[in-house]
Coordinates of C-alpha atoms in Angstrom, one line a residue:
M1233 CA -0.1 -0.2 -0.2
S1234 CA 3.2 2.3 -0.2
D1235 CA 3.5 2.6 -3.4
G1236 CA -0.2 4.6 -3.1
S1237 CA 0.4 6.9 -0.8
T1238 CA 1.3 9.2 -2.8
R1239 CA 0.1 11.0 -6.6
N1240 CA 2.5 11.0 -9.0
A1241 CA 2.8 12.9 -12.4
G1242 CA 2.4 9.2 -14.4
D1243 CA -0.6 8.7 -12.1
D1244 CA -2.3 12.1 -13.6
G1245 CA -1.7 11.1 -17.2
A1246 CA -2.2 7.5 -16.3
A1247 CA -5.9 8.3 -15.9
G1248 CA -6.8 11.4 -18.3
G1249 CA -7.7 14.6 -17.1
G1250 CA -6.5 14.3 -13.9
I1251 CA -7.4 12.9 -10.4
D1252 CA -9.4 14.8 -9.5
G1253 CA -11.7 13.8 -12.0
V1254 CA -11.5 10.5 -11.9
V1255 CA -12.4 10.8 -8.2
G1256 CA -14.9 13.6 -8.0
I1257 CA -17.6 11.0 -10.3
G1258 CA -16.9 8.4 -7.7
I1259 CA -15.3 4.6 -7.8
D1260 CA -18.0 3.9 -10.3
S1261 CA -17.0 6.1 -13.4
A1262 CA -13.5 5.7 -12.2
V1263 CA -13.6 1.4 -13.2
G1264 CA -15.6 2.9 -16.8
G1265 CA -13.0 4.7 -17.3
M1266 CA -9.5 2.0 -16.4
D1267 CA -9.6 1.0 -20.0
G1268 CA -8.6 4.2 -22.2
A1269 CA -6.6 5.4 -19.2
V1270 CA -4.7 2.7 -19.1
G1271 CA -4.5 3.0 -22.8
G1272 CA -5.5 -2.0 -22.6
G1273 CA -1.5 -1.6 -22.7
I1274 CA -1.5 -3.5 -19.5
D1275 CA -2.8 -7.1 -17.7
G1276 CA -5.4 -7.6 -15.0
G1277 CA -3.6 -7.6 -11.8
A1278 CA -1.6 -4.6 -12.6
E1279 CA -4.9 -2.3 -13.4
E1280 CA -6.2 -2.9 -10.4
Q1281 CA -3.4 -1.9 -8.4
H1282 CA -3.3 1.0 -11.0
L1283 CA -6.9 2.1 -10.3
A1284 CA -6.2 1.4 -6.2
R1285 CA -2.9 3.9 -6.5
V1286 CA -4.9 6.6 -8.4
L1287 CA -8.1 6.1 -6.0
R1288 CA -5.5 6.2 -2.6
S1289 CA -4.6 10.0 -4.0
G1290 CA -8.2 11.6 -4.4
L1291 CA -9.2 10.8 -0.9
E1292 CA -6.3 13.8 0.1
Q1293 CA -9.6 15.8 -1.1
Y1294 CA -11.2 14.7 1.9
D1295 CA -11.7 15.4 5.6
L1296 CA -10.0 11.8 6.9
T1297 CA -8.9 11.5 10.7
A1298 CA -5.7 9.9 11.5
D1299 CA -7.8 6.8 12.4
D1300 CA -9.2 7.0 8.5
L1301 CA -4.7 7.0 7.4
A1302 CA -4.7 3.9 9.5
L1303 CA -6.8 2.2 8.5
I1304 CA -6.1 2.8 4.8
D1305 CA -2.8 1.6 5.5
V1306 CA -3.0 -1.3 6.9
G1307 CA -1.1 -4.3 5.7
A1308 CA -1.2 -8.2 5.9
D1309 CA -1.2 -9.2 9.3
A1310 CA 1.9 -11.6 10.1
G1311 CA 2.1 -14.7 11.2
D1312 CA 2.9 -16.4 14.5
G1313 CA 6.2 -18.3 14.3
D1314 CA 4.4 -19.9 17.4
G1315 CA 6.1 -23.7 18.3
S1316 CA 5.9 -26.7 21.6
A1317 CA 7.9 -25.8 24.6
A1318 CA 8.8 -28.0 27.3
P1319 CA 6.0 -30.0 29.0
L1320 CA 4.1 -28.2 31.5
P1321 CA 4.7 -29.6 36.0
V1322 CA 1.0 -30.3 36.6
L1323 CA -0.8 -30.1 39.8
A1324 CA -4.4 -31.9 40.7
V1325 CA -5.6 -30.9 43.2
V1326 CA -8.9 -33.5 44.4
G1327 CA -11.1 -33.9 47.7
R1328 CA -14.6 -35.4 48.1
P1329 CA -17.2 -32.9 46.9
N1330 CA -18.0 -30.5 48.6
V1331 CA -14.6 -29.2 50.5
G1332 CA -13.8 -26.4 49.3
K1333 CA -11.6 -27.5 45.4
S1334 CA -12.9 -24.5 43.2
T1335 CA -12.6 -21.7 45.6
L1336 CA -9.3 -22.9 46.3
V1337 CA -8.6 -23.2 42.3
N1338 CA -9.6 -20.0 42.4
R1339 CA -7.3 -18.4 44.8
I1340 CA -4.5 -19.7 43.1
L1341 CA -5.7 -18.6 39.8
G1342 CA -6.4 -15.0 41.6
R1343 CA -9.2 -14.8 39.3
R1344 CA -12.6 -16.6 39.3
E1345 CA -12.4 -18.7 36.4
A1346 CA -13.7 -22.3 38.2
V1347 CA -17.9 -22.6 38.9
V1348 CA -18.0 -22.4 42.5
Q1349 CA -21.9 -22.5 44.5
D1350 CA -22.2 -23.9 48.1
T1351 CA -23.9 -27.2 46.6
P1352 CA -21.9 -30.8 46.2
G1353 CA -21.4 -31.4 42.9
V1354 CA -20.7 -28.6 40.9
T1355 CA -17.7 -29.1 39.2
R1356 CA -17.5 -33.2 37.2
D1357 CA -14.9 -32.4 34.8
R1358 CA -10.9 -32.7 34.6
V1359 CA -11.3 -28.8 33.7
T1360 CA -7.3 -26.8 33.3
Y1361 CA -5.5 -24.4 33.9
E1362 CA -2.5 -22.8 33.6
A1363 CA -1.1 -21.5 36.5
S1364 CA 1.5 -19.4 38.8
W1365 CA 3.8 -19.0 41.8
S1366 CA 7.4 -17.6 42.9
G1367 CA 8.0 -17.7 38.9
R1368 CA 6.5 -20.9 37.9
S1369 CA 4.2 -22.3 35.3
F1370 CA 2.4 -25.2 36.2
V1371 CA -1.0 -26.1 35.0
L1372 CA -3.4 -26.1 37.4
V1373 CA -6.6 -29.7 37.5
D1374 CA -9.7 -29.2 38.9
T1375 CA -11.9 -32.2 39.9
G1376 CA -15.1 -33.2 40.3
G1377 CA -15.7 -34.4 43.8
W1378 CA -14.2 -38.4 44.8
D1379 CA -17.0 -40.6 45.9
L1380 CA -15.8 -44.2 46.2
E1381 CA -20.1 -45.3 46.6
A1382 CA -20.8 -42.8 44.3
R1383 CA -23.5 -44.0 41.6
G1384 CA -25.2 -42.8 38.8
M1385 CA -23.0 -39.2 37.8
G1386 CA -21.3 -39.6 40.7
A1387 CA -19.2 -42.1 40.3
R1388 CA -17.6 -40.6 35.7
V1389 CA -17.6 -37.4 38.3
T1390 CA -14.7 -40.1 40.4
E1391 CA -13.3 -41.9 37.5
Q1392 CA -12.4 -38.3 35.8
A1393 CA -11.9 -37.6 39.1
E1394 CA -8.9 -40.8 39.2
I1395 CA -7.2 -40.7 35.2
A1396 CA -6.6 -36.9 37.1
V1397 CA -4.4 -37.8 39.8
G1398 CA -3.1 -40.7 37.0
L1399 CA -2.1 -38.1 34.5
A1400 CA -1.0 -35.2 37.6
D1401 CA 2.8 -34.6 38.3
A1402 CA 1.4 -34.0 41.8
V1403 CA -1.5 -33.4 44.0
L1404 CA -3.0 -31.2 46.2
F1405 CA -5.3 -32.9 48.6
V1406 CA -8.4 -30.8 50.4
V1407 CA -9.4 -31.7 53.3
D1408 CA -12.7 -29.5 55.4
A1409 CA -10.2 -28.6 58.4
T1410 CA -14.0 -28.1 59.8
V1411 CA -15.7 -31.5 59.8
G1412 CA -11.6 -33.4 60.7
A1413 CA -11.0 -37.2 57.9
T1414 CA -14.4 -38.5 57.0
D1415 CA -14.4 -41.8 56.3
A1416 CA -14.6 -40.8 51.9
D1417 CA -11.4 -39.2 53.0
E1418 CA -9.2 -42.4 54.4
S1419 CA -10.9 -43.7 51.0
M1420 CA -9.1 -41.5 49.1
V1421 CA -5.5 -41.8 51.2
R1422 CA -5.4 -45.3 49.7
M1423 CA -5.5 -44.4 45.9
L1424 CA -4.0 -42.1 46.6
R1425 CA -0.8 -43.9 48.2
R1426 CA -1.5 -46.9 45.5
S1427 CA -0.8 -43.5 42.7
S1428 CA 2.8 -42.6 44.0
K1429 CA 2.7 -39.4 43.4
P1430 CA 3.8 -36.7 45.7
V1431 CA 1.0 -35.3 48.0
V1432 CA 0.3 -31.8 49.5
L1433 CA -2.5 -31.8 52.6
A1434 CA -4.8 -28.9 52.3
A1435 CA -6.5 -28.2 55.3
N1436 CA -9.2 -25.9 54.1
K1437 CA -12.2 -24.0 55.6
V1438 CA -9.5 -22.6 59.0
D1439 CA -10.1 -18.7 58.6
D1440 CA -8.9 -17.6 62.0
L1441 CA -6.7 -19.1 65.1
R1442 CA -8.6 -21.3 66.5
G1443 CA -9.3 -23.5 63.3
E1444 CA -5.4 -24.8 63.3
A1445 CA -5.9 -27.0 66.5
E1446 CA -8.7 -28.8 63.7
A1447 CA -6.2 -28.8 60.9
A1448 CA -3.9 -30.6 62.9
A1449 CA -5.5 -33.3 64.1
L1450 CA -5.6 -34.0 59.5
W1451 CA -1.9 -35.5 61.2
S1452 CA -3.6 -38.7 60.8
L1453 CA -4.0 -39.5 58.0
G1454 CA -0.3 -40.3 57.4
L1455 CA 0.2 -36.9 54.2
G1456 CA 3.1 -35.3 56.0
E1457 CA 1.5 -32.3 57.6
P1458 CA -1.5 -30.2 56.4
Y1459 CA -1.2 -26.8 55.6
P1460 CA -4.0 -24.8 56.9
V1461 CA -5.7 -22.4 54.0
S1462 CA -8.4 -20.1 54.0
A1463 CA -10.5 -20.7 50.1
L1464 CA -12.3 -18.2 50.6
H1465 CA -10.4 -15.3 52.0
G1466 CA -7.2 -16.6 50.7
R1467 CA -5.3 -17.2 54.8
G1468 CA -2.7 -19.7 53.7
S1469 CA -2.5 -19.6 50.4
G1470 CA 0.8 -18.2 50.6
D1471 CA 2.5 -21.4 52.4
L1472 CA 0.8 -24.0 50.5
L1473 CA 1.6 -23.2 47.5
D1474 CA 5.2 -22.5 48.4
A1475 CA 4.7 -26.4 49.3
C1476 CA 3.0 -27.0 45.8
I1477 CA 6.0 -25.6 44.6
E1478 CA 8.6 -27.6 46.4
V1479 CA 7.1 -30.9 44.6
L1480 CA 6.3 -30.1 41.0
P1481 CA 9.5 -31.0 38.7
E1482 CA 10.8 -28.8 36.2
V1483 CA 9.4 -30.6 33.1
S1484 CA 6.4 -32.7 33.1
A1485 CA 7.3 -36.4 33.6
V1486 CA 3.6 -37.3 32.4
G1487 CA 2.1 -35.1 30.6
G1488 CA 3.3 -33.6 26.7
P1489 CA 4.7 -31.2 24.7
T1490 CA 2.8 -27.6 25.3
E1491 CA 1.6 -25.9 21.8
P1492 CA 0.5 -23.4 21.9
G1493 CA -0.4 -23.5 17.6
L1494 CA -2.7 -25.5 17.5
R1495 CA -6.3 -23.9 16.8
R1496 CA -8.6 -23.5 19.1
V1497 CA -12.4 -24.6 18.5
A1498 CA -15.7 -25.0 21.0
L1499 CA -18.2 -26.6 21.2
V1500 CA -21.7 -25.1 21.7
G1501 CA -25.0 -25.7 21.2
R1502 CA -27.8 -25.5 23.4
P1503 CA -28.5 -29.4 26.7
N1504 CA -28.3 -32.3 25.6
V1505 CA -27.7 -32.3 22.0
G1506 CA -24.6 -34.0 22.2
K1507 CA -20.7 -31.9 22.5
S1508 CA -19.5 -34.1 25.7
S1509 CA -20.3 -37.0 23.2
L1510 CA -18.4 -35.6 20.9
L1511 CA -15.6 -34.4 22.8
N1512 CA -15.7 -37.8 23.5
A1513 CA -15.1 -39.4 20.2
L1514 CA -13.3 -37.6 19.2
A1515 CA -10.3 -38.3 22.2
R1516 CA -11.2 -41.8 21.9
A1517 CA -11.5 -41.5 25.7
D1518 CA -14.9 -40.8 28.5
R1519 CA -12.7 -37.4 28.5
V1520 CA -16.1 -35.3 29.8
V1521 CA -19.2 -37.3 32.0
V1522 CA -21.8 -38.1 30.0
D1523 CA -24.6 -38.2 30.8
E1524 CA -28.9 -38.1 30.3
I1525 CA -29.5 -35.5 31.8
A1526 CA -29.7 -31.9 30.3
G1527 CA -26.6 -29.4 31.4
T1528 CA -24.0 -31.9 32.1
T1529 CA -21.1 -30.1 31.9
R1530 CA -20.4 -27.0 33.3
D1531 CA -16.7 -25.4 32.4
P1532 CA -15.7 -25.2 29.7
V1533 CA -13.4 -28.2 29.1
D1534 CA -10.4 -28.5 27.2
E1535 CA -8.3 -32.0 26.0
I1536 CA -5.8 -31.9 22.2
V1537 CA -7.7 -33.8 20.1
E1538 CA -5.9 -35.0 17.0
L1539 CA -7.4 -35.8 13.4
R1540 CA -6.4 -36.6 10.6
G1541 CA -2.6 -36.5 11.4
R1542 CA -3.1 -32.8 12.9
R1543 CA -3.8 -31.8 16.5
W1544 CA -6.4 -30.1 17.2
R1545 CA -7.6 -27.8 20.6
F1546 CA -11.5 -28.5 21.5
V1547 CA -12.7 -26.6 24.3
D1548 CA -16.0 -28.5 25.7
T1549 CA -18.9 -25.5 27.2
A1550 CA -21.9 -25.7 29.3
G1551 CA -25.4 -25.6 27.5
I1552 CA -26.5 -22.1 26.6
R1553 CA -29.8 -22.5 27.9
R1554 CA -32.6 -20.2 26.6
R1555 CA -32.5 -17.2 29.3
V1556 CA -29.5 -16.7 30.2
H1557 CA -29.6 -13.9 32.6
Q1558 CA -33.2 -15.3 33.9
T1559 CA -30.9 -19.0 35.2
Q1560 CA -29.0 -19.2 39.0
G1561 CA -26.1 -21.1 40.8
A1562 CA -24.4 -23.0 39.1
D1563 CA -26.1 -22.6 35.8
F1564 CA -25.8 -18.6 35.6
Y1565 CA -22.1 -19.0 35.8
A1566 CA -22.2 -21.9 33.3
S1567 CA -23.0 -19.7 30.5
L1568 CA -21.1 -16.7 31.2
R1569 CA -18.2 -19.4 31.2
T1570 CA -19.4 -21.0 28.0
Q1571 CA -19.6 -17.4 26.7
S1572 CA -16.4 -16.1 27.0
A1573 CA -14.9 -19.5 25.7
V1574 CA -15.8 -19.2 22.8
E1575 CA -15.0 -15.4 22.5
K1576 CA -11.1 -17.7 23.7
A1577 CA -11.6 -20.5 20.5
E1578 CA -11.0 -19.3 16.8
V1579 CA -13.8 -22.0 15.7
A1580 CA -17.1 -22.6 17.1
V1581 CA -19.1 -26.0 16.2
V1582 CA -22.4 -24.9 16.6
L1583 CA -24.0 -28.6 17.5
L1584 CA -27.4 -29.0 16.2
D1585 CA -30.0 -31.9 17.0
A1586 CA -31.1 -33.2 13.9
G1587 CA -34.1 -35.9 15.6
E1588 CA -36.3 -32.7 16.1
P1589 CA -37.3 -29.6 15.7
L1590 CA -35.0 -26.0 14.9
T1591 CA -35.5 -24.5 18.6
E1592 CA -34.9 -20.5 18.7
Q1593 CA -32.7 -21.2 21.3
D1594 CA -30.7 -23.2 18.7
T1595 CA -31.0 -20.1 16.2
R1596 CA -29.3 -18.0 20.2
V1597 CA -26.6 -19.9 19.8
V1598 CA -25.2 -19.7 16.7
Q1599 CA -26.1 -16.1 17.0
L1600 CA -23.9 -16.1 20.5
A1601 CA -21.0 -17.1 17.9
V1602 CA -21.5 -14.8 14.7
D1603 CA -21.7 -12.2 17.1
A1604 CA -18.6 -12.9 19.1
G1605 CA -16.1 -13.0 15.2
R1606 CA -15.9 -16.5 15.4
A1607 CA -15.7 -18.5 12.4
V1608 CA -19.3 -21.3 12.8
V1609 CA -19.8 -25.0 11.9
L1610 CA -22.9 -26.4 12.0
A1611 CA -22.2 -30.1 12.9
Y1612 CA -25.7 -31.8 13.1
N1613 CA -25.4 -34.5 15.4
K1614 CA -27.4 -37.8 15.6
W1615 CA -28.2 -37.6 12.2
D1616 CA -27.9 -42.3 12.5
L1617 CA -31.5 -41.4 14.1
V1618 CA -33.1 -39.1 11.2
D1619 CA -35.1 -41.2 9.1
E1620 CA -36.5 -40.1 5.4
E1621 CA -38.8 -37.8 6.6
R1622 CA -37.2 -36.2 9.7
R1623 CA -34.5 -34.8 6.4
R1624 CA -37.1 -33.2 5.0
Y1625 CA -38.8 -31.2 6.9
L1626 CA -34.6 -30.4 8.3
E1627 CA -34.2 -29.2 4.8
R1628 CA -36.7 -26.5 5.0
E1629 CA -35.8 -25.7 8.5
Y1630 CA -31.9 -24.5 7.5
E1631 CA -34.1 -22.6 3.9
T1632 CA -35.8 -20.3 6.5
D1633 CA -34.4 -20.5 9.9
L1634 CA -30.8 -20.4 9.6
V1635 CA -30.4 -17.9 6.8
Q1636 CA -28.6 -15.7 8.4
V1637 CA -25.6 -18.1 8.4
R1638 CA -26.4 -19.8 4.6
W1639 CA -23.2 -18.6 4.1
A1640 CA -21.6 -21.8 7.6
P1641 CA -20.2 -25.6 5.9
R1642 CA -22.7 -27.9 7.7
V1643 CA -21.8 -32.1 9.0
N1644 CA -23.6 -34.2 9.7
I1645 CA -22.7 -36.4 12.0
S1646 CA -23.2 -39.2 15.2
A1647 CA -21.2 -37.9 18.0
R1648 CA -22.6 -41.5 19.6
T1649 CA -21.0 -44.0 16.4
G1650 CA -18.6 -41.8 15.6
R1651 CA -19.8 -41.3 12.2
H1652 CA -18.9 -39.0 10.0
V1653 CA -16.7 -36.4 12.7
D1654 CA -13.2 -36.6 10.8
R1655 CA -15.9 -34.6 7.4
L1656 CA -15.7 -31.4 10.6
V1657 CA -11.6 -31.5 9.7
P1658 CA -12.0 -30.4 5.5
A1659 CA -15.4 -28.0 7.4
L1660 CA -13.1 -26.3 10.3
D1661 CA -9.8 -25.7 7.0
A1662 CA -11.8 -24.1 4.8
A1663 CA -14.2 -21.9 7.8
L1664 CA -10.6 -20.9 9.6
E1665 CA -8.8 -20.0 5.8
S1666 CA -11.8 -17.6 5.5
W1667 CA -11.3 -15.9 8.8
D1668 CA -7.6 -15.6 7.6
T1669 CA -8.7 -14.9 4.2
R1670 CA -7.0 -10.1 3.4
V1671 CA -8.3 -9.8 0.1
P1672 CA -5.8 -7.3 -2.4
T1673 CA -6.5 -3.6 -1.7
A1674 CA -6.8 -2.9 -5.4
R1675 CA -9.0 -6.4 -6.7
L1676 CA -11.4 -5.0 -3.2
N1677 CA -11.6 -2.0 -5.2
A1678 CA -12.0 -3.3 -8.3
L1679 CA -14.9 -5.3 -7.6
L1680 CA -16.6 -2.1 -6.0
G1681 CA -16.1 -0.1 -8.7
E1682 CA -17.3 -2.7 -11.1
V1683 CA -20.7 -4.0 -8.2
A1684 CA -21.4 1.0 -8.3
A1685 CA -21.0 0.7 -12.0
A1686 CA -23.5 -1.9 -12.6
H1687 CA -25.8 -1.4 -9.2
P1688 CA -25.0 2.1 -7.8
H1689 CA -26.8 3.4 -4.3
P1690 CA -30.6 4.8 -4.6
V1691 CA -31.6 8.8 -5.1
R1692 CA -32.8 9.1 -1.4
G1693 CA -33.3 12.5 -1.2
G1694 CA -32.0 14.1 -3.9
K1695 CA -28.1 12.4 -3.5
Q1696 CA -26.6 9.3 -4.5
P1697 CA -24.0 8.4 -1.9
R1698 CA -20.0 7.1 -4.2
I1699 CA -17.8 4.3 -3.1
L1700 CA -14.6 6.6 -2.7
F1701 CA -12.1 4.4 -1.4
G1702 CA -12.7 1.2 -0.1
T1703 CA -10.1 -1.1 2.9
Q1704 CA -9.7 -4.4 4.2
A1705 CA -9.3 -3.3 8.6
S1706 CA -8.5 -6.4 9.8
T1707 CA -9.5 -10.2 9.4
R1708 CA -10.6 -12.7 12.3
P1709 CA -13.1 -11.9 11.3
P1710 CA -12.9 -10.0 8.1
R1711 CA -14.0 -6.6 8.5
F1712 CA -13.9 -4.0 5.5
V1713 CA -14.0 -0.2 5.2
L1714 CA -15.6 2.0 2.6
F1715 CA -15.4 5.7 1.8
T1716 CA -18.4 7.2 0.6
T1717 CA -19.5 10.2 0.6
G1718 CA -23.0 10.0 2.1
F1719 CA -24.2 7.3 4.1
M1720 CA -25.0 3.9 2.5
E1721 CA -28.6 1.7 3.4
A1722 CA -28.4 -1.4 5.3
G1723 CA -29.6 -3.0 2.4
Y1724 CA -26.4 -1.8 0.0
R1725 CA -24.8 -3.0 2.4
R1726 CA -26.5 -6.3 2.7
F1727 CA -25.7 -6.1 -0.8
L1728 CA -22.6 -6.1 -0.9
E1729 CA -21.8 -8.0 1.3
R1730 CA -23.2 -10.4 -0.6
R1731 CA -21.2 -10.0 -4.2
L1732 CA -18.4 -9.9 -1.6
R1733 CA -18.9 -13.6 -1.1
E1734 CA -19.6 -14.0 -4.0
T1735 CA -16.3 -13.1 -4.7
F1736 CA -13.8 -14.2 -2.6
G1737 CA -16.0 -17.1 -1.0
F1738 CA -15.8 -15.8 3.3
V1739 CA -17.1 -19.8 3.5
G1740 CA -17.7 -20.5 7.6
T1741 CA -17.0 -16.9 8.9
P1742 CA -18.4 -13.7 9.5
I1743 CA -17.9 -10.6 7.5
E1744 CA -17.9 -6.8 8.6
V1745 CA -18.7 -4.0 6.0
S1746 CA -18.8 -0.6 7.8
I1747 CA -19.2 3.2 6.3
R1748 CA -17.6 5.9 7.0
P1749 CA -19.6 9.2 5.0
R1750 CA -16.8 12.1 4.5
E1751 CA -16.5 15.7 3.0
K1752 CA -14.9 17.4 1.0
R1753 CA -11.9 19.4 2.4
R1754 CA -13.7 23.1 2.0
R1755 CA -10.4 24.9 -0.3

């Protein structure tokens, strides 16, 4: 773009009659006169670049802000050289239900990340976070309550806690000091001894000096010194973390290398559409708890998955309910975590139940991903349960209720059987490629010129706004800024967006077209 920042005699002569005249009549007339202006002696690419220089120079006649000039000068984003790093040590936080594990995790992180509520069983999956203390970084794994006698969903939560211990370098065992050691705590101590992992014992809910006597009674567990701590108020947390750092190795002996460059994919949808089942199918393991009860997942769960020889970071999220502001307790905070996970992701796979009619809730989830500016892939789950009649109705619903995201690639899968889950990869690749696409300024202005010449903006109030110059301000998602002589209606902007999609593709990504009306500088 730097070659178009100044005007020269060659530009004036090639434009045939001066730049002022070209820009003054708008981009459509400029394109119409390009053949004669350049004498037909250059190819299409050079002609596009020449047009961009002409229009760019003509903007000197208009009042432009410093922000406008920065947008015009913007170049292609440089790629990041992310590479693999040594695996961080892993610390698993375990304990029976409602002893304050997630509260302690939030205290260690220094922010409210894990969902917390004063009822047992809020956390159900293994949830990983990156934390640091005294200059040492490590991975913190929050787990659900461990209960040897649990049944149903509780048994699966216990299994996830045991898996977390097996995949950790050290364990932070949390006990409620106000209750003391229970039979469940004794059972967990036996499990921890079998694992042969270093264990740090945290006596939680010690809010004052009187509670330290109760904490001292936990020596009876045989795990060494109990560290009195108040996860709620932060009392004693520094000494506890010092002890954890002492037992953690410099480099994890169980974790794989960290891969910051992995593409991040969020699995989103309304409750009970099969998000957790899909993550388990992709990971080929029972990574997250799955149950027929809607709302099983509460915290976003990360997992690195290999598909078609490539590694991806998938994030399972809590189901988005109909009215987030009307939910209470853990469900409310789970919805907030889901929105945060979508904003941190690069592409959102929106799961829809193919066996049930599309609901307002489904369209709300799709709109959440679009509003966050993420690339979007639609995945119709439970396809193995769909008969021919349902498929006809489904196509009709897709044509009418999802018309706003007809640009999103669609994949029919079955998380339960694993059918066609590998087909997500081409759809993800297409969506992410479009999400990262940058259109050359010359090609963009050539297209705008053709469109404006064939379909000019309607005359409103005796005036017809014209496009002076267009530029792509950013990617992820693609955002275009058009400098015009007046305001352009929303319908015409949607028309321009359709033409941009027809010409450049943009499969699977939202795009934004914004208008900046500018007046001529007074002489």
